[in-house]
Amino acid sequence: MPESSQLGSIRPGHGAIRADIQALRALAILSVVVFHFWPNAATGGFVGVDIFFVISGYLITGQLWRQVQADGKVKFAQFWARRARRLLPVSLLVIVLTALASLAFMPSTRSMLIFDEASASATYWQNWLMIFKSTDYLQQNISSLSPFQHFWSLSVEEQYYIFWPLLVGLVLLVSLGLRTSIKARSWIAAGLLGLIVVASLWASVQLTEADQAVAYFSTFTRAWEFAGGALVAIVFDQRLVKVSEPKSRSFIWFFTGVALMLTSIFWFTSDTPFPSFWAAVPTVGAMLAIFGGESEHRLMPRWWLKWAPVQTLGDISYSLYLWHWPLLVLVPIWYGQKFNAGFWPLVLLVAVVLAFLSKRFIEDPVRFGWLSRRNNYIQLLIALVAVVAVVYSSSMMGTRTTYVLKHSYAAKEFTPLLADVPKDIPAIDKQKCGVTTKQDAFLTCNFGDPKGIISVAMIGDSHIREYFTPLEAIGKANRWKITVISKSACPPLSPGVGASTKENETCVNWQKSLKSYLAGHKKFDLIISASSTWVTSGIRSAAPRFKDLVMSQLARGSRWLHVLDNTKPQENFLACIEAHQRQVAKFCSVPRKVGLTPADHLPAAIQGLSGVTIADFTDIYCTQICSPVIRNIIVYRDHSHLTNTFAATLRPAFEAVLPKEFLK
């Protein structure tokens, strides 16, 4: 993200610091930090990342292109050595200290999930690891607060720093082969940038609709933002089109850009389909602000742009970005239950102090000190050795954590292993049969006996999929044809206007497709449904709409079995199991009433209807208390779902409540 904070201090073609770009950095880092600490204060603060991408595209391209125009070549080793000196010292320090703090303060059941992210952060492919993790809905609540996840944007930038010089070199090679003029060479580069903008923006729009998590983290959907900044550097700074001198440009360009950025910071929310075309608002805003930022018009706020606190914030933006997120994640864990939101200003102050010290004693000495005078290849070799050392140490920490878990009392007595709990999912989830939360799609999957005499549909969100193992076993024994229809975080309801923001557009579309599918498909003999109360509790119209869907199928002659949603564990149940092990029932249980919160209101809506059966397994999960371990089996894999190991034990319970005509 803000890693180019010092490089960008230099205006292309000049030696002076551009106060306006430093101010843009200050705005970007401030928006990100406020969004992370106080999300309601800047609901769209995440666009600070996009602003940084534009700044990097502008500055790096300006630097490379000036070199090409002056020397007729790209000095790859020199460029990458500079980037390594600039980026690696503080980032590797933060990674190592964050990994050690995670090892010291985090429960092993949580820290074991993040050491791969430490290695991915050190090697700058964290965004692709996040894509892998984000597309797995079942992992979201366990891994969402990794102290390394902010490295995703740094990874995107580093990938840009690696590949963009190669593309510039290709442009140079083509232009030399064609024996073009310097201006024609710039037009070739501008044309390539234009193609990148069009292709990447199109991919951003399409992929956001198909899978927003992938679109958000992907290098390809973000490339156009770098290209946008690069276009400003080549088209306008190289005078490919006739424009006024920077100091003579209208102040309106700068103010329009700032207005667009502020609009996105305070108007966008987490529900905004992003990046998609919405990313154009902060991106174009940053481009316009850079284009008009040097204007000397009397209405330009030069005093504010040059204000020392603004310049200092822009100057430490890279280090502040690196430090603030690990502190935000780890300090509450270290402090314990007494931590409250009133401490956030103090945590932020610590992050600012660390950022300032890092800039003063690590960034600048390495960037401008003795290492900068060594051979470029030696610098790159040193950087490679440092990265390998960090990756190795992170890997060793992860191995040690997993070893401790696998040799504990819980590992000997409980199943599945604590280290394997998050991965204990049903086979159907490994086959990607369910539609994810953000996907706008409708999918059906067929299992069981294709020549079976009984047709069964499993319909619901991810909670119906957690029962797949016992139901598939029953189906195989009784010649069922099983059709699974599932979308995560989307309950099976008749489409209608709900009273909850949880019903996003993709869920509404899925519900419409479900109703059409059921109406046009041959009736199922039996429909089994389940859904998470974390979702349905926020939809006031859920019960009547569920009843409407059920009655539409009862009228066709189907039988309906609804599974009352499973109980919920305490928030940090895995850490509690790890800590208390032999006394897990005493210290890690929740009262029955708490385990049943939020309540499942759907069964009451269809209770008593002819052809309806309600499966209530609460007595299996709970006595007066609900323990996360029953008969030495760990019940839950996260805050809401059952482990596949425990779900498999529910086969006899299902057979006891299923209508007899569906069993041999």
XYZ file of C-alpha atoms in Angstrom:
664
model
C 0.000 0.000 0.000
C 1.870 3.129 1.070
C 5.241 1.553 0.617
C 6.530 4.055 -1.908
C 6.159 6.920 0.510
C 9.683 8.212 0.138
C 10.169 7.561 -3.524
C 7.054 9.560 -4.170
C 8.461 12.590 -2.466
C 10.300 13.409 -5.638
C 8.414 15.029 -8.451
C 9.118 13.482 -11.867
C 11.779 15.520 -13.561
C 12.529 17.637 -10.518
C 14.318 17.366 -7.227
C 11.757 19.001 -4.981
C 9.351 17.278 -2.649
C 5.784 17.411 -3.895
C 3.798 18.542 -0.896
C 0.521 17.659 -2.605
C 1.506 13.997 -3.028
C 2.639 13.793 0.570
C -0.769 15.210 1.529
C -2.497 12.598 -0.632
C -0.561 9.932 1.251
C -1.631 11.473 4.528
C -5.265 11.376 3.393
C -4.932 7.777 2.227
C -3.290 6.418 5.374
C -5.628 8.400 7.620
C -8.675 6.979 5.850
C -7.387 3.404 6.169
C -6.423 3.728 9.821
C -9.678 5.405 10.848
C -11.626 2.756 8.939
C -9.796 -0.005 10.797
C -10.065 1.516 14.278
C -13.437 3.293 13.960
C -15.187 1.869 10.879
C -18.341 3.910 11.381
C -16.361 7.150 11.202
C -15.100 6.477 7.651
C -17.242 3.698 6.203
C -15.364 3.753 2.897
C -11.898 4.294 4.322
C -10.696 1.138 2.598
C -10.350 3.196 -0.617
C -7.148 4.611 0.818
C -5.538 1.538 -0.721
C -6.721 2.601 -4.163
C -5.293 6.079 -3.668
C -1.909 4.574 -2.823
C -2.060 2.374 -5.921
C -2.538 5.432 -8.141
C 0.305 7.291 -6.426
C 2.627 4.308 -6.900
C 1.668 3.947 -10.545
C 2.393 7.612 -11.147
C 5.708 7.798 -9.319
C 7.242 4.492 -10.371
C 6.309 4.978 -14.012
C 7.671 8.511 -13.960
C 10.948 7.262 -12.568
C 11.257 4.400 -15.051
C 10.215 6.435 -18.054
C 12.629 9.256 -17.328
C 15.371 6.645 -17.201
C 14.258 5.149 -20.513
C 14.143 8.555 -22.181
C 17.551 9.556 -20.832
C 19.533 6.310 -21.129
C 17.551 4.264 -23.626
C 17.389 1.303 -21.247
C 15.795 0.012 -18.056
C 18.281 -0.599 -15.234
C 16.445 -3.531 -13.683
C 18.977 -4.415 -10.976
C 19.251 -0.809 -9.847
C 15.480 -0.374 -9.745
C 14.808 -3.569 -7.794
C 17.690 -2.918 -5.401
C 16.191 0.486 -4.581
C 12.815 -1.072 -3.983
C 14.332 -3.732 -1.736
C 16.171 -1.129 0.348
C 13.009 0.903 0.624
C 10.459 -1.809 1.362
C 12.073 -4.778 3.071
C 13.771 -3.518 6.255
C 10.660 -2.365 8.111
C 8.298 -4.911 6.580
C 10.511 -7.861 7.538
C 10.966 -6.434 11.029
C 7.195 -6.093 11.446
C 6.638 -9.626 10.152
C 9.168 -11.162 12.568
C 7.947 -9.212 15.605
C 4.301 -9.892 14.727
C 5.008 -13.604 14.360
C 6.790 -13.692 17.729
C 3.963 -11.748 19.390
C 1.416 -14.105 17.856
C 3.369 -17.057 19.190
C 3.471 -15.470 22.646
C -0.038 -14.045 22.974
C -2.299 -15.983 20.627
C -3.697 -19.398 21.490
C -2.015 -22.039 19.360
C -5.369 -22.947 17.819
C -5.498 -19.463 16.345
C -1.847 -18.674 15.685
C -1.348 -21.912 13.751
C -3.591 -20.467 11.051
C -1.515 -17.377 10.377
C 2.146 -18.401 10.077
C 1.636 -19.279 6.426
C 0.513 -15.669 6.025
C 3.770 -14.480 7.591
C 5.699 -16.340 4.906
C 3.342 -15.126 2.172
C 3.755 -11.554 3.410
C 7.548 -11.792 3.337
C 7.456 -13.077 -0.241
C 4.667 -10.710 -1.332
C 1.978 -13.103 -2.482
C -0.285 -12.548 0.514
C -3.127 -11.286 -1.686
C -3.315 -14.621 -3.497
C -3.281 -16.498 -0.204
C -6.138 -14.266 0.934
C -8.030 -15.153 -2.227
C -7.609 -18.820 -1.390
C -8.815 -18.296 2.165
C -11.545 -15.795 1.353
C -13.253 -18.028 -1.173
C -13.701 -20.588 1.598
C -16.737 -19.238 3.464
C -16.253 -21.768 6.238
C -12.868 -20.267 7.188
C -13.983 -16.656 7.387
C -14.651 -16.358 11.079
C -11.458 -18.084 12.141
C -8.924 -16.385 9.908
C -10.504 -12.987 9.341
C -8.435 -11.279 12.042
C -4.976 -12.316 10.995
C -2.320 -9.755 12.041
C -0.774 -10.196 8.574
C -3.753 -9.721 6.305
C -2.995 -6.049 5.627
C 0.024 -7.229 3.631
C -2.310 -8.100 0.772
C -2.088 -4.585 -0.666
C 1.672 -4.471 -0.175
C 1.859 -7.719 -2.131
C -0.118 -6.225 -5.007
C 2.253 -3.249 -5.108
C 5.369 -5.409 -4.971
C 4.061 -7.531 -7.830
C 3.601 -4.296 -9.751
C 7.185 -3.283 -8.969
C 8.429 -6.624 -10.286
C 6.452 -6.841 -13.520
C 5.971 -3.238 -14.577
C 9.694 -2.643 -15.312
C 9.590 -5.755 -17.516
C 6.685 -4.282 -19.493
C 8.517 -0.966 -19.786
C 11.530 -2.883 -21.081
C 9.295 -4.618 -23.626
C 7.948 -1.280 -24.829
C 11.497 -0.008 -25.183
C 12.526 -3.123 -27.106
C 9.605 -2.769 -29.528
C 10.179 0.936 -30.038
C 13.874 0.417 -30.721
C 13.047 -2.336 -33.182
C 10.683 0.004 -34.986
C 13.200 2.858 -34.716
C 10.551 5.196 -33.372
C 11.061 8.661 -31.976
C 11.063 9.398 -28.261
C 7.534 10.778 -28.497
C 6.306 7.756 -30.456
C 7.844 5.537 -27.801
C 5.730 7.335 -25.199
C 2.617 6.843 -27.314
C 3.327 3.093 -27.454
C 3.609 3.029 -23.664
C 0.413 5.057 -23.317
C -1.387 2.663 -25.644
C -0.281 -0.314 -23.549
C -1.457 1.446 -20.408
C -4.803 2.152 -22.033
C -5.243 -1.532 -22.844
C -4.383 -2.434 -19.242
C -6.948 0.052 -17.930
C -9.714 -1.305 -20.159
C -8.937 -4.988 -19.591
C -8.340 -4.701 -15.847
C -11.386 -2.514 -15.201
C -13.561 -4.889 -17.221
C -12.188 -7.805 -15.179
C -12.879 -5.870 -11.981
C -16.518 -5.306 -12.898
C -17.113 -8.873 -14.045
C -15.266 -10.578 -11.206
C -16.839 -8.407 -8.513
C -20.209 -9.677 -9.653
C -19.046 -13.284 -9.794
C -16.842 -13.414 -6.673
C -16.182 -10.173 -4.837
C -13.492 -11.586 -2.544
C -11.369 -12.659 -5.514
C -11.936 -9.333 -7.259
C -10.957 -7.389 -4.144
C -7.594 -9.075 -3.645
C -6.611 -9.877 -7.229
C -3.617 -8.182 -8.799
C -5.340 -8.242 -12.185
C -8.431 -6.346 -11.038
C -6.235 -3.699 -9.381
C -3.739 -3.260 -12.230
C -5.797 -0.539 -13.883
C -5.403 1.708 -10.839
C -1.617 1.625 -11.177
C -2.027 2.121 -14.922
C -4.224 5.149 -14.271
C -1.469 6.814 -12.291
C 1.067 5.756 -14.923
C -1.000 7.417 -17.662
C -0.787 10.724 -15.823
C 3.013 10.344 -15.681
C 3.394 9.553 -19.381
C 0.560 11.379 -21.135
C 0.719 14.648 -19.227
C 4.220 14.831 -17.742
C 5.688 13.809 -21.105
C 3.441 16.344 -22.881
C 1.887 13.826 -25.262
C -1.162 16.063 -25.246
C -1.085 19.813 -24.970
C -1.775 20.877 -21.406
C -0.816 23.850 -19.322
C 2.252 23.833 -17.111
C 1.688 22.187 -13.681
C 1.841 25.454 -11.800
C -0.625 27.121 -14.181
C -3.312 24.433 -14.043
C -6.722 25.209 -12.622
C -7.288 24.522 -8.947
C -10.562 22.876 -10.007
C -8.718 19.698 -11.041
C -7.303 19.248 -7.555
C -10.542 20.078 -5.737
C -12.559 17.780 -7.985
C -10.139 14.950 -7.261
C -10.263 15.554 -3.515
C -14.065 15.698 -3.628
C -14.214 12.323 -5.381
C -11.851 10.750 -2.843
C -13.715 12.180 0.155
C -17.036 11.071 -1.329
C -15.805 7.489 -1.553
C -14.247 7.599 1.929
C -17.415 8.765 3.660
C -20.153 7.449 1.354
C -18.991 3.973 0.409
C -19.697 1.124 2.847
C -18.807 -2.537 3.165
C -21.974 -3.255 1.170
C -20.691 -1.309 -1.844
C -19.836 -3.795 -4.631
C -16.107 -3.147 -4.665
C -13.833 -2.778 -6.528
C -16.023 -3.053 -9.675
C -16.567 0.292 -11.404
C -16.947 1.975 -8.017
C -13.170 1.905 -7.628
C -13.090 4.506 -10.402
C -14.327 7.147 -7.941
C -11.222 7.241 -5.684
C -8.932 6.243 -8.564
C -9.987 9.051 -10.889
C -10.040 11.344 -7.873
C -6.390 10.573 -7.111
C -5.434 11.011 -10.780
C -7.084 14.436 -10.930
C -5.527 15.503 -7.629
C -2.055 14.536 -8.874
C -2.646 16.290 -12.191
C -3.712 19.538 -10.546
C -1.776 19.277 -7.306
C 1.041 21.674 -8.242
C -1.263 24.513 -9.196
C -0.257 27.852 -7.723
C -3.734 29.327 -8.002
C -4.573 31.520 -5.018
C -7.459 29.208 -4.040
C -5.171 26.201 -3.659
C -4.785 25.309 0.064
C -0.989 25.426 -0.045
C -0.791 26.198 3.666
C -2.667 23.008 4.507
C -0.765 20.856 2.028
C 2.550 22.020 3.470
C 1.427 21.872 7.097
C 4.083 19.960 9.051
C 1.726 17.343 10.619
C 0.293 16.554 7.163
C 3.749 16.181 5.645
C 4.948 14.062 8.554
C 1.930 11.767 8.291
C 2.581 11.325 4.591
C 6.240 10.697 5.330
C 5.571 7.859 7.817
C 2.573 6.428 5.942
C 4.371 3.229 4.930
C 5.534 2.358 8.433
C 2.236 3.405 9.966
C 0.383 1.097 7.622
C 2.696 -1.759 8.586
C 2.415 -1.243 12.354
C -1.201 -0.246 12.967
C -2.919 -3.484 11.963
C -0.837 -5.990 14.015
C -1.307 -3.748 17.043
C -5.040 -3.555 16.415
C -5.265 -7.364 16.327
C -2.740 -8.372 18.988
C -3.068 -5.752 21.733
C -6.623 -6.795 22.731
C -5.485 -10.436 22.872
C -2.495 -9.526 25.031
C -4.503 -7.249 27.337
C -7.358 -9.722 27.770
C -10.990 -9.250 28.698
C -10.417 -5.878 30.355
C -9.592 -4.285 27.000
C -12.250 -1.885 25.747
C -12.667 0.504 22.830
C -11.483 3.414 24.947
C -7.929 2.140 24.529
C -7.933 2.518 20.728
C -6.499 6.078 20.734
C -3.591 4.852 22.857
C -2.998 1.891 20.525
C -3.008 4.231 17.551
C -0.558 6.548 19.311
C 1.801 3.613 19.842
C 1.518 2.781 16.129
C 2.387 6.373 15.179
C 5.415 6.390 17.500
C 6.645 3.068 16.104
C 6.142 4.372 12.571
C 8.166 7.505 13.314
C 10.992 5.521 14.933
C 11.011 3.038 12.047
C 11.288 5.848 9.541
C 14.054 7.577 11.468
C 16.192 4.607 12.491
C 15.444 1.831 9.968
C 13.982 3.081 6.693
C 16.263 6.046 6.042
C 19.543 4.525 7.307
C 19.114 1.440 5.132
C 17.832 3.350 2.142
C 20.535 6.009 2.137
C 23.302 4.412 4.194
C 26.212 2.112 3.451
C 24.068 -0.533 1.745
C 22.995 1.939 -0.937
C 26.643 2.235 -2.004
C 27.117 -1.483 -2.542
C 26.782 -3.253 -5.881
C 23.126 -3.666 -6.909
C 23.432 -7.432 -7.181
C 24.954 -7.642 -3.714
C 22.023 -5.625 -2.385
C 19.568 -8.004 -4.042
C 21.431 -11.020 -2.662
C 21.282 -9.588 0.854
C 17.558 -8.938 0.403
C 17.010 -12.517 -0.774
C 18.870 -13.936 2.224
C 16.810 -11.775 4.601
C 13.539 -12.883 3.036
C 14.521 -16.560 3.149
C 15.490 -16.203 6.812
C 12.122 -14.685 7.682
C 10.231 -17.342 5.730
C 12.222 -20.102 7.427
C 11.695 -18.684 10.920
C 7.956 -18.241 10.278
C 7.730 -21.800 9.058
C 9.508 -23.056 12.174
C 7.093 -21.132 14.406
C 4.156 -22.692 12.589
C 5.690 -26.164 12.859
C 6.314 -25.707 16.580
C 2.745 -24.538 17.188
C 1.264 -27.476 15.318
C 3.593 -29.885 17.160
C 2.443 -28.556 20.547
C -1.195 -29.027 19.588
C -0.662 -32.513 18.229
C 1.081 -33.685 21.406
C -1.251 -32.199 23.984
C -3.798 -33.983 26.168
C -6.518 -32.836 23.786
C -4.695 -34.441 20.878
C -4.618 -37.773 22.707
C -8.175 -37.686 24.027
C -10.227 -35.552 21.629
C -11.057 -35.923 17.953
C -10.495 -34.299 15.541
C -7.089 -32.893 16.448
C -7.257 -29.268 17.558
C -4.895 -28.404 14.718
C -7.317 -29.997 12.238
C -10.603 -28.598 13.548
C -10.896 -25.722 11.031
C -10.329 -28.176 8.171
C -12.835 -30.781 9.412
C -15.435 -29.997 6.751
C -17.793 -32.284 4.826
C -16.765 -33.627 1.435
C -19.395 -31.496 -0.254
C -17.579 -28.317 0.755
C -14.318 -29.641 -0.631
C -16.150 -30.108 -3.937
C -17.289 -26.456 -3.956
C -20.917 -27.454 -4.333
C -22.264 -24.511 -2.360
C -22.548 -20.985 -3.736
C -20.479 -18.541 -1.663
C -21.917 -15.487 0.064
C -20.930 -13.004 -2.629
C -21.504 -15.174 -5.696
C -24.550 -14.388 -7.782
C -25.236 -17.902 -9.024
C -27.612 -20.837 -8.622
C -26.105 -24.298 -8.448
C -27.472 -27.802 -7.963
C -25.354 -30.880 -7.210
C -26.464 -34.479 -7.472
C -25.326 -37.262 -5.161
C -26.469 -40.666 -3.990
C -27.945 -43.370 -6.217
C -28.722 -41.953 -9.707
C -31.243 -44.764 -10.128
C -32.621 -44.322 -6.652
C -36.318 -44.715 -5.971
C -36.536 -41.780 -3.531
C -35.724 -38.184 -4.536
C -34.406 -36.008 -1.726
C -33.418 -32.336 -1.797
C -31.127 -30.719 0.756
C -31.845 -26.990 0.716
C -30.381 -24.179 2.790
C -27.243 -22.237 3.571
C -23.946 -23.730 4.752
C -25.756 -25.301 7.716
C -27.556 -27.791 5.477
C -24.206 -28.798 4.014
C -22.812 -29.656 7.453
C -25.346 -32.531 7.621
C -24.270 -33.944 4.264
C -22.132 -36.769 5.706
C -24.849 -38.464 7.822
C -27.574 -37.834 5.233
C -25.470 -39.185 2.380
C -24.804 -42.340 4.419
C -28.532 -42.753 5.028
C -29.204 -42.089 1.358
C -26.788 -44.758 0.175
C -28.430 -47.284 2.475
C -31.921 -46.408 1.256
C -31.387 -45.669 -2.476
C -31.885 -41.928 -2.325
C -31.188 -39.574 -5.203
C -29.887 -36.477 -3.401
C -29.896 -32.965 -4.845
C -28.061 -30.293 -2.857
C -29.079 -26.656 -3.345
C -27.153 -24.307 -1.069
C -25.909 -20.739 -0.831
C -23.882 -19.608 2.155
C -25.510 -17.049 4.475
C -28.727 -17.207 2.471
C -31.798 -18.917 4.004
C -34.311 -20.819 1.845
C -37.232 -18.375 1.773
C -39.781 -17.291 -0.745
C -38.394 -14.116 -2.319
C -39.790 -10.951 -0.829
C -38.853 -7.665 0.736
C -37.111 -8.361 4.033
C -36.334 -5.987 6.860
C -32.631 -6.744 6.991
C -29.553 -5.452 5.243
C -28.227 -9.017 5.485
C -30.303 -9.932 2.466
C -27.930 -8.810 -0.213
C -28.862 -8.826 -3.861
C -27.139 -12.137 -4.580
C -29.226 -13.835 -1.882
C -32.477 -12.377 -3.196
C -31.571 -13.552 -6.704
C -30.774 -17.036 -5.374
C -34.128 -17.208 -3.585
C -35.913 -16.261 -6.806
C -34.018 -18.951 -8.692
C -34.823 -21.488 -5.972
C -38.538 -20.808 -6.210
C -38.457 -21.075 -10.017
C -36.389 -24.258 -9.859
C -38.738 -25.971 -7.409
C -41.782 -24.925 -9.408
C -40.362 -26.250 -12.664
C -38.713 -29.404 -11.309
C -40.446 -32.711 -10.694
C -41.515 -32.729 -7.062
C -39.093 -34.125 -4.517
C -40.320 -36.905 -2.254
C -38.544 -35.299 0.694
C -37.006 -31.877 1.238
C -34.588 -31.386 4.141
C -33.768 -27.801 5.132
C -31.555 -25.980 7.618
C -30.186 -22.468 7.926
C -28.086 -20.396 10.293
C -29.879 -18.316 12.893
C -27.080 -15.742 12.608
C -28.734 -14.851 9.300
C -32.431 -15.532 9.797
C -32.567 -13.696 13.135
C -31.976 -10.456 11.275
C -34.793 -10.946 8.762
C -38.158 -10.038 10.253
C -40.106 -11.571 7.401
C -38.153 -14.854 7.473
C -40.796 -17.002 9.217
C -43.783 -16.223 6.944
C -41.640 -16.396 3.833
C -40.249 -19.749 4.916
C -43.771 -21.011 5.536
C -44.796 -19.847 2.068
C -41.943 -21.799 0.474
C -42.719 -24.940 2.485
C -46.451 -24.835 1.725
C -45.779 -24.442 -2.005
C -44.009 -27.805 -1.952
C -46.380 -29.536 0.465
C -49.158 -28.686 -1.983
C -47.278 -30.660 -4.640
C -47.057 -33.725 -2.400
C -43.518 -33.339 -1.002
C -42.663 -34.114 2.614
C -40.537 -31.553 4.489
C -37.993 -32.093 7.274
C -36.536 -28.961 8.897
C -33.521 -29.261 11.178
C -33.556 -26.838 14.108
C -30.291 -24.936 13.925
C -27.424 -26.278 16.022
C -26.324 -24.550 19.207
C -23.452 -22.057 19.209
C -20.253 -22.230 21.307
C -18.518 -19.442 23.193
C -16.501 -17.117 20.983
C -13.026 -18.510 21.741
C -13.965 -22.118 22.337
C -10.908 -23.599 20.587
C -8.549 -21.515 22.703
C -10.544 -22.562 25.757
C -10.231 -26.246 24.865
C -6.508 -25.749 24.381
C -6.169 -23.997 27.739
C -8.355 -26.242 29.912
C -8.430 -29.599 28.102
C -9.323 -32.001 30.992
C -11.792 -29.481 32.434
C -13.291 -28.368 29.151
C -16.893 -28.978 30.251
C -16.437 -26.812 33.349
C -14.690 -23.843 31.766
C -15.643 -23.911 28.080
C -19.384 -24.621 28.117
C -22.195 -22.113 27.729
C -25.668 -22.232 29.326
C -28.300 -23.924 27.196
C -30.108 -20.623 26.646
C -26.916 -18.976 25.402
C -26.177 -21.877 23.098
C -29.616 -21.475 21.538
C -29.068 -17.759 20.881
C -30.008 -16.456 18.357
C -33.159 -18.556 18.408
C -34.411 -20.424 15.342
C -37.872 -19.013 14.573
C -38.443 -20.999 11.389
C -39.721 -24.278 12.946
C -42.594 -22.527 14.728
C -43.827 -21.166 11.390
C -44.400 -24.661 9.970
C -44.987 -26.684 13.143
C -48.152 -28.739 12.832
C -48.465 -28.567 9.056
C -49.362 -31.910 7.518
C -46.259 -33.449 5.952
C -43.795 -31.458 8.104
C -41.301 -32.927 10.574
C -39.069 -30.895 12.871
C -35.706 -32.390 13.850
C -34.577 -30.932 17.180
C -31.178 -32.257 18.239
C -30.659 -29.769 21.078
C -30.641 -32.516 23.710
C -27.708 -34.081 21.899
C -25.701 -30.856 22.078
C -26.735 -29.786 25.556
C -27.904 -30.776 29.014
C -28.236 -27.655 31.138
C -25.000 -26.580 29.532
C -23.651 -26.928 25.984
C -20.098 -28.242 25.909
C -17.829 -27.871 22.865
C -16.668 -31.445 23.440
C -19.136 -34.352 23.649
C -18.010 -37.943 24.112
C -14.459 -36.711 23.405
C -15.535 -35.347 20.006
C -15.049 -31.625 19.348
C -18.486 -30.382 18.316
C -17.784 -27.137 16.482
C -15.264 -26.100 13.872
C -15.997 -22.369 14.152
C -18.482 -20.002 15.790
C -21.422 -21.603 13.980
C -20.695 -24.869 12.154
C -20.312 -28.435 13.367
C -17.191 -30.454 12.736
C -17.734 -33.134 10.147
C -16.581 -35.710 12.709
C -19.378 -34.771 15.095
C -21.974 -34.327 12.345
C -21.318 -37.920 11.254
C -22.490 -39.113 14.693
C -25.934 -37.632 14.042
C -26.913 -40.409 11.626
C -28.941 -42.348 14.242
C -30.661 -39.123 15.307
C -31.709 -38.414 11.717
C -32.922 -41.982 11.220
C -35.051 -41.621 14.360
C -36.924 -38.563 13.033
C -37.129 -39.360 9.300
C -40.552 -40.527 8.062
C -40.469 -44.318 7.900
C -41.410 -44.478 4.223
C -37.969 -43.086 3.355
C -36.128 -45.843 5.220
C -35.915 -49.517 4.367
